[in-house]
mmCIF file of C-alpha atoms and ligand atoms in Angstrom:
data_model
loop_
_atom_site.group_PDB
_atom_site.id
_atom_site.type_symbol
_atom_site.label_atom_id
_atom_site.label_comp_id
_atom_site.label_asym_id
_atom_site.label_seq_id
_atom_site.Cartn_x
_atom_site.Cartn_y
_atom_site.Cartn_z
ATOM 1 C CA MET A 1 -1.270 -46.643 78.178
ATOM 2 C CA ILE A 2 0.986 -49.617 78.635
ATOM 3 C CA GLY A 3 2.268 -51.482 75.828
ATOM 4 C CA VAL A 4 2.378 -48.962 72.959
ATOM 5 C CA ASP A 5 5.608 -48.509 71.436
ATOM 6 C CA THR A 6 5.862 -44.950 71.392
ATOM 7 C CA ALA A 7 9.242 -44.457 69.573
ATOM 8 C CA GLY A 8 8.275 -47.249 67.012
ATOM 9 C CA VAL A 9 5.119 -45.490 66.018
ATOM 10 C CA ALA A 10 6.797 -42.097 65.977
ATOM 11 C CA ALA A 11 9.435 -43.613 63.600
ATOM 12 C CA LYS A 12 6.726 -44.826 61.297
ATOM 13 C CA LEU A 13 5.229 -41.637 61.217
ATOM 14 C CA GLY A 14 8.626 -39.874 60.596
ATOM 15 C CA VAL A 15 9.575 -42.115 57.937
ATOM 16 C CA ALA A 16 6.234 -41.492 56.382
ATOM 17 C CA ALA A 17 6.774 -37.728 56.210
ATOM 18 C CA ASP A 18 10.433 -37.901 55.301
ATOM 19 C CA THR A 19 9.421 -40.174 52.295
ATOM 20 C CA ALA A 20 6.249 -38.669 51.391
ATOM 21 C CA THR A 21 4.668 -41.985 51.458
ATOM 22 C CA ALA A 22 1.280 -42.442 53.236
ATOM 23 C CA ILE A 23 0.738 -45.213 55.975
ATOM 24 C CA GLY A 24 -2.659 -46.516 57.190
ATOM 25 C CA GLN A 25 -4.278 -45.408 60.168
ATOM 26 C CA LEU A 26 -2.505 -46.308 63.475
ATOM 27 C CA ALA A 27 -5.870 -47.565 65.146
ATOM 28 C CA ALA A 28 -5.807 -50.484 63.043
ATOM 29 C CA GLU A 29 -2.528 -51.668 64.899
ATOM 30 C CA VAL A 30 -2.262 -49.978 68.261
ATOM 31 C CA GLU A 31 -4.550 -48.808 70.813
ATOM 32 C CA LEU A 32 -3.992 -45.229 71.257
ATOM 33 C CA ASP A 33 -5.500 -42.932 73.601
ATOM 34 C CA VAL A 34 -5.288 -39.253 73.627
ATOM 35 C CA PRO A 35 -2.405 -38.821 76.025
ATOM 36 C CA THR A 36 -0.461 -41.520 74.438
ATOM 37 C CA ALA A 37 -0.913 -40.102 71.042
ATOM 38 C CA TYR A 38 0.688 -36.850 72.593
ATOM 39 C CA GLY A 39 3.440 -38.781 73.688
ATOM 40 C CA VAL A 40 3.866 -40.187 70.213
ATOM 41 C CA GLN A 41 3.663 -36.533 68.786
ATOM 42 C CA ALA A 42 6.613 -35.589 71.165
ATOM 43 C CA ALA A 43 8.799 -38.325 70.053
ATOM 44 C CA LEU A 44 7.973 -37.622 66.474
ATOM 45 C CA VAL A 45 9.060 -34.169 66.745
ATOM 46 C CA GLN A 46 11.973 -34.993 68.816
ATOM 47 C CA ARG A 47 13.409 -37.114 65.816
ATOM 48 C CA ARG A 48 13.136 -33.389 64.140
ATOM 49 C CA LEU A 49 15.092 -31.761 67.076
ATOM 50 C CA ASP A 50 17.764 -34.578 66.937
ATOM 51 C CA ARG A 51 18.609 -33.728 63.514
ATOM 52 C CA GLY A 52 19.285 -30.069 64.526
ATOM 53 C CA GLU A 53 15.721 -28.548 64.105
ATOM 54 C CA ARG A 54 14.381 -25.852 66.633
ATOM 55 C CA LEU A 55 10.881 -25.582 67.929
ATOM 56 C CA VAL A 56 9.535 -22.271 67.183
ATOM 57 C CA GLY A 57 5.973 -22.556 67.952
ATOM 58 C CA VAL A 58 2.730 -24.239 68.521
ATOM 59 C CA LYS A 59 -0.363 -24.587 66.077
ATOM 60 C CA MET A 60 -3.825 -25.129 66.977
ATOM 61 C CA GLY A 61 -6.027 -27.589 65.017
ATOM 62 C CA LEU A 62 -9.752 -28.132 64.542
ATOM 63 C CA THR A 63 -10.561 -24.756 66.152
ATOM 64 C CA SER A 64 -13.377 -24.173 63.436
ATOM 65 C CA LYS A 65 -16.521 -26.002 62.684
ATOM 66 C CA ALA A 66 -15.306 -26.159 58.726
ATOM 67 C CA LYS A 67 -12.277 -28.017 59.616
ATOM 68 C CA MET A 68 -14.057 -30.280 62.238
ATOM 69 C CA ALA A 69 -16.505 -31.246 59.505
ATOM 70 C CA GLN A 70 -13.948 -31.662 56.779
ATOM 71 C CA VAL A 71 -11.802 -34.146 58.655
ATOM 72 C CA GLY A 72 -14.807 -35.654 60.870
ATOM 73 C CA VAL A 73 -12.813 -35.195 64.315
ATOM 74 C CA ASP A 74 -14.612 -32.678 66.378
ATOM 75 C CA GLU A 75 -11.726 -31.823 69.246
ATOM 76 C CA VAL A 76 -9.393 -28.825 69.480
ATOM 77 C CA ILE A 77 -5.781 -30.328 69.082
ATOM 78 C CA TRP A 78 -2.476 -28.862 69.049
ATOM 79 C CA GLY A 79 0.881 -29.677 67.351
ATOM 80 C CA ARG A 80 4.454 -28.446 67.373
ATOM 81 C CA LEU A 81 6.267 -26.114 64.736
ATOM 82 C CA THR A 82 9.921 -26.122 63.926
ATOM 83 C CA ASP A 83 12.153 -23.753 62.085
ATOM 84 C CA ALA A 84 12.293 -26.164 59.264
ATOM 85 C CA MET A 85 8.784 -26.120 58.582
ATOM 86 C CA ARG A 86 8.801 -22.357 58.053
ATOM 87 C CA VAL A 87 8.550 -20.983 54.721
ATOM 88 C CA PRO A 88 9.311 -17.171 53.991
ATOM 89 C CA ASP A 89 6.352 -15.221 52.836
ATOM 90 C CA GLY A 90 6.011 -15.413 49.107
ATOM 91 C CA GLY A 91 8.428 -18.469 49.185
ATOM 92 C CA ALA A 92 8.159 -21.719 47.260
ATOM 93 C CA VAL A 93 7.593 -25.356 48.456
ATOM 94 C CA ASP A 94 7.743 -28.434 46.420
ATOM 95 C CA PRO A 95 4.377 -30.243 46.599
ATOM 96 C CA SER A 96 6.295 -33.532 45.578
ATOM 97 C CA ALA A 97 7.849 -33.510 48.972
ATOM 98 C CA TYR A 98 4.673 -33.934 50.486
ATOM 99 C CA ILE A 99 1.934 -36.934 50.172
ATOM 100 C CA HIS A 100 -1.201 -34.747 49.496
ATOM 101 C CA PRO A 101 -0.428 -31.163 50.771
ATOM 102 C CA ARG A 102 -3.379 -29.000 51.518
ATOM 103 C CA VAL A 103 -3.328 -25.346 52.373
ATOM 104 C CA GLU A 104 -5.490 -23.314 54.869
ATOM 105 C CA PRO A 105 -5.758 -19.659 55.908
ATOM 106 C CA GLU A 106 -4.698 -18.773 59.385
ATOM 107 C CA VAL A 107 -4.024 -16.362 61.849
ATOM 108 C CA ALA A 108 -0.612 -16.087 63.548
ATOM 109 C CA PHE A 109 0.312 -14.556 66.902
ATOM 110 C CA LEU A 110 4.018 -13.657 67.852
ATOM 111 C CA LEU A 111 4.003 -14.706 71.610
ATOM 112 C CA ASP A 112 5.297 -12.197 74.235
ATOM 113 C CA ARG A 113 4.706 -12.175 77.991
ATOM 114 C CA LEU A 114 2.678 -15.320 78.795
ATOM 115 C CA PRO A 115 0.827 -15.662 82.210
ATOM 116 C CA GLU A 116 2.031 -18.328 84.434
ATOM 117 C CA PRO A 117 0.554 -21.781 83.812
ATOM 118 C CA GLY A 118 -2.951 -22.248 85.129
ATOM 119 C CA GLU A 119 -3.423 -18.366 85.170
ATOM 120 C CA PRO A 120 -5.795 -16.408 82.635
ATOM 121 C CA ILE A 121 -4.412 -14.190 80.134
ATOM 122 C CA GLY A 122 -4.928 -10.815 81.516
ATOM 123 C CA ASP A 123 -4.122 -8.333 78.806
ATOM 124 C CA PHE A 124 -4.177 -10.054 75.148
ATOM 125 C CA ALA A 125 -1.860 -7.132 73.855
ATOM 126 C CA THR A 126 0.648 -8.002 76.602
ATOM 127 C CA ALA A 127 0.532 -11.783 75.939
ATOM 128 C CA VAL A 128 0.909 -11.313 71.821
ATOM 129 C CA ARG A 129 3.317 -8.863 70.457
ATOM 130 C CA ALA A 130 2.048 -8.889 66.964
ATOM 131 C CA VAL A 131 -0.393 -10.645 64.652
ATOM 132 C CA ALA A 132 -0.195 -11.774 61.035
ATOM 133 C CA PRO A 133 -2.104 -13.602 58.188
ATOM 134 C CA ALA A 134 -0.718 -17.052 57.617
ATOM 135 C CA ILE A 135 -0.907 -19.980 55.571
ATOM 136 C CA GLU A 136 -0.764 -23.585 56.991
ATOM 137 C CA LEU A 137 0.280 -26.496 54.705
ATOM 138 C CA ILE A 138 -0.930 -29.558 56.268
ATOM 139 C CA ASP A 139 -0.047 -33.242 54.966
ATOM 140 C CA SER A 140 -1.645 -36.085 56.865
ATOM 141 C CA ARG A 141 0.549 -38.827 56.740
ATOM 142 C CA TYR A 142 -2.417 -41.176 56.780
ATOM 143 C CA ALA A 143 -3.778 -42.707 53.423
ATOM 144 C CA ASP A 144 -6.454 -40.697 52.087
ATOM 145 C CA PHE A 145 -6.169 -37.918 54.630
ATOM 146 C CA ARG A 146 -8.264 -40.096 56.802
ATOM 147 C CA PHE A 147 -7.637 -40.423 60.660
ATOM 148 C CA SER A 148 -9.185 -40.772 64.202
ATOM 149 C CA LEU A 149 -8.619 -38.130 66.824
ATOM 150 C CA PRO A 150 -5.596 -40.112 68.529
ATOM 151 C CA ASP A 151 -4.084 -40.870 64.954
ATOM 152 C CA VAL A 152 -4.015 -36.956 63.952
ATOM 153 C CA ILE A 153 -2.423 -36.081 67.324
ATOM 154 C CA ALA A 154 0.205 -38.535 66.945
ATOM 155 C CA ASP A 155 1.068 -37.214 63.424
ATOM 156 C CA ASN A 156 1.652 -33.713 64.819
ATOM 157 C CA THR A 157 -1.663 -32.529 63.732
ATOM 158 C CA SER A 158 -0.746 -33.042 59.911
ATOM 159 C CA ALA A 159 1.631 -30.071 60.304
ATOM 160 C CA ALA A 160 4.163 -29.690 57.423
ATOM 161 C CA ALA A 161 5.013 -26.196 56.717
ATOM 162 C CA PHE A 162 3.594 -22.696 57.301
ATOM 163 C CA VAL A 163 4.165 -19.204 56.045
ATOM 164 C CA VAL A 164 3.582 -16.055 58.187
ATOM 165 C CA GLY A 165 2.763 -12.615 56.302
ATOM 166 C CA PRO A 166 3.896 -9.266 57.635
ATOM 167 C CA TRP A 167 3.375 -8.814 61.523
ATOM 168 C CA SER A 168 1.135 -5.888 62.536
ATOM 169 C CA PRO A 169 0.497 -4.611 65.903
ATOM 170 C CA VAL A 170 -2.473 -6.385 67.666
ATOM 171 C CA PRO A 171 -5.726 -4.516 66.383
ATOM 172 C CA ALA A 172 -8.690 -3.663 68.539
ATOM 173 C CA GLY A 173 -10.924 -6.534 67.407
ATOM 174 C CA LEU A 174 -9.808 -9.835 65.939
ATOM 175 C CA ASP A 175 -13.078 -11.575 66.156
ATOM 176 C CA ASN A 176 -14.856 -10.598 62.993
ATOM 177 C CA LEU A 177 -12.316 -10.171 60.284
ATOM 178 C CA GLY A 178 -12.874 -11.558 56.800
ATOM 179 C CA VAL A 179 -10.750 -14.299 55.604
ATOM 180 C CA LEU A 180 -10.119 -15.414 51.819
ATOM 181 C CA LEU A 181 -8.035 -18.294 50.461
ATOM 182 C CA GLU A 182 -6.935 -17.666 46.741
ATOM 183 C CA VAL A 183 -5.573 -20.014 44.411
ATOM 184 C CA ASP A 184 -3.890 -18.509 41.157
ATOM 185 C CA GLY A 185 -6.139 -15.099 41.930
ATOM 186 C CA ARG A 186 -9.456 -17.044 42.461
ATOM 187 C CA VAL A 187 -11.166 -17.106 45.522
ATOM 188 C CA VAL A 188 -11.525 -20.692 46.730
ATOM 189 C CA GLN A 189 -12.528 -20.329 50.258
ATOM 190 C CA VAL A 190 -14.358 -17.186 52.155
ATOM 191 C CA GLY A 191 -14.663 -17.128 56.005
ATOM 192 C CA SER A 192 -14.148 -14.867 59.036
ATOM 193 C CA THR A 193 -11.883 -15.210 62.290
ATOM 194 C CA ALA A 194 -15.261 -15.490 63.888
ATOM 195 C CA ALA A 195 -14.961 -19.358 62.780
ATOM 196 C CA ILE A 196 -11.945 -20.007 65.181
ATOM 197 C CA LEU A 197 -13.504 -20.580 68.610
ATOM 198 C CA GLY A 198 -15.723 -17.324 68.093
ATOM 199 C CA ASP A 199 -12.506 -15.220 68.531
ATOM 200 C CA PRO A 200 -8.900 -16.371 67.566
ATOM 201 C CA ARG A 201 -7.770 -14.857 71.034
ATOM 202 C CA ARG A 202 -9.651 -17.763 72.556
ATOM 203 C CA ALA A 203 -7.395 -20.299 70.617
ATOM 204 C CA LEU A 204 -4.345 -18.964 72.813
ATOM 205 C CA ASP A 205 -6.167 -19.638 75.981
ATOM 206 C CA GLU A 206 -6.658 -23.176 74.541
ATOM 207 C CA GLY A 207 -3.241 -23.596 73.335
ATOM 208 C CA ILE A 208 -1.761 -22.660 76.795
ATOM 209 C CA ARG A 209 -4.281 -24.785 78.572
ATOM 210 C CA LEU A 210 -3.873 -28.138 76.427
ATOM 211 C CA ALA A 211 -0.156 -27.772 75.630
ATOM 212 C CA GLY A 212 0.505 -27.127 79.424
ATOM 213 C CA ARG A 213 -1.591 -30.324 80.048
ATOM 214 C CA HIS A 214 1.242 -32.062 78.111
ATOM 215 C CA GLY A 215 4.082 -30.397 79.698
ATOM 216 C CA VAL A 216 4.622 -27.622 77.103
ATOM 217 C CA ARG A 217 4.930 -23.999 78.152
ATOM 218 C CA LEU A 218 4.499 -21.529 75.330
ATOM 219 C CA GLN A 219 7.497 -19.295 75.072
ATOM 220 C CA SER A 220 7.864 -15.692 74.386
ATOM 221 C CA GLY A 221 9.115 -15.251 70.744
ATOM 222 C CA TRP A 222 7.247 -18.409 69.362
ATOM 223 C CA VAL A 223 4.660 -18.277 66.534
ATOM 224 C CA PHE A 224 1.301 -19.525 67.366
ATOM 225 C CA LEU A 225 -1.251 -20.652 64.642
ATOM 226 C CA ALA A 226 -4.612 -20.221 65.960
ATOM 227 C CA GLY A 227 -6.212 -22.677 63.615
ATOM 228 C CA ALA A 228 -7.746 -22.615 59.978
ATOM 229 C CA ALA A 229 -10.846 -20.150 59.284
ATOM 230 C CA THR A 230 -12.070 -22.265 56.580
ATOM 231 C CA ALA A 231 -11.530 -25.718 54.958
ATOM 232 C CA ALA A 232 -8.293 -26.601 53.619
ATOM 233 C CA VAL A 233 -7.767 -26.999 50.075
ATOM 234 C CA PRO A 234 -5.322 -29.204 47.975
ATOM 235 C CA LEU A 235 -1.938 -27.769 46.835
ATOM 236 C CA ARG A 236 -1.577 -28.263 43.203
ATOM 237 C CA PRO A 237 1.708 -28.027 41.283
ATOM 238 C CA GLY A 238 2.374 -24.547 40.001
ATOM 239 C CA ALA A 239 -0.107 -23.056 42.205
ATOM 240 C CA HIS A 240 -0.029 -19.518 43.781
ATOM 241 C CA VAL A 241 -1.559 -19.381 46.997
ATOM 242 C CA ARG A 242 -2.727 -16.285 49.015
ATOM 243 C CA ALA A 243 -4.489 -16.048 52.471
ATOM 244 C CA VAL A 244 -6.010 -12.497 52.841
ATOM 245 C CA VAL A 245 -7.166 -11.445 56.457
ATOM 246 C CA GLU A 246 -8.992 -8.184 56.727
ATOM 247 C CA LYS A 247 -6.991 -5.647 58.494
ATOM 248 C CA LEU A 248 -3.940 -7.673 58.494
ATOM 249 C CA GLY A 249 -3.020 -8.224 54.917
ATOM 250 C CA THR A 250 -1.660 -11.208 52.844
ATOM 251 C CA ALA A 251 0.483 -14.276 53.193
ATOM 252 C CA SER A 252 1.508 -16.236 50.139
ATOM 253 C CA LEU A 253 3.435 -18.902 48.864
ATOM 254 C CA LYS A 254 3.944 -20.636 45.443
ATOM 255 C CA ALA A 255 4.065 -24.316 44.810
ATOM 256 C CA SER A 256 6.846 -25.258 42.142
ATOM 257 C CA ALA A 257 5.694 -27.148 39.317
HETATM 258 C C1 OOG B 301 -5.536 -31.655 61.171
HETATM 259 C C2 OOG B 301 -4.948 -30.258 61.512
HETATM 260 C C3 OOG B 301 -5.950 -29.152 61.396
HETATM 261 C C4 OOG B 301 -6.558 -26.708 61.719
HETATM 262 O O1 OOG B 301 -6.098 -25.524 61.433
HETATM 263 O O2 OOG B 301 -7.670 -26.963 61.833
HETATM 264 C C5 OOG B 301 -5.501 -28.029 61.239
HETATM 265 C C6 OOG B 301 -6.048 -31.746 59.631
HETATM 266 O O3 OOG B 301 -7.003 -31.158 59.327
HETATM 267 O O4 OOG B 301 -5.218 -32.587 58.806
HETATM 268 O O5 OOG B 301 -4.499 -27.514 61.372
HETATM 269 MG MG1 MG B 302 -4.222 -25.511 60.489
#
């Protein structure tokens, strides 16, 4: 799209994230289409790389109906993960570093040998070395967590932080594992990996295809978040959060008070 100041829009989103200060939706000021929004996302993440962060993976968003309904956007999207977003399993985050952080249970893949662009994934166990339960911390940079499709794409799909639990070898089936999100020992969300495009393995096909369309080839050794199986819940100061995925185990984080 002609006339969009990609770097300027990315800077605005970057400052919003760095200062934990919400901004208004972009649509009010600039007319963004989806390809332009991915261009803003690339520039936004480039600001992080310029200050020394490394790309370590890709995340999918809105791969489940629960998430689509929660945010009112019904298209699968993808974003970029950097090393600075990774929190060790059981580690702490400071909720005041974010605008309105939410947590959601995810399944993570450790990527291995991926097919050439345009080729289907033959054997999933060749493409993916290991799987793990995960928690994604999302934080929309837009006021009231309200956005359009191009807004959320430009904002790196609300990516803020993520925790990966212990890796396991790829189990025989991933398509119907129970998923729980617990806060302070209480179950707050219940779901199934079936909610993720019917089977989280499908999220990888989508990720390869969609990222490839915008010039990004997934790399061996990268982490891939397949998308939340349930709606996200606000992260309150002092909360202990656990995501439990049947057969895969638990990932956890705590929010400082
Ligand atoms: C957009 C990101 C969605 C997921 O797992 O569906 C996402 C948002 O909800 O703010 O990460
Ligand atoms: Mg997510």
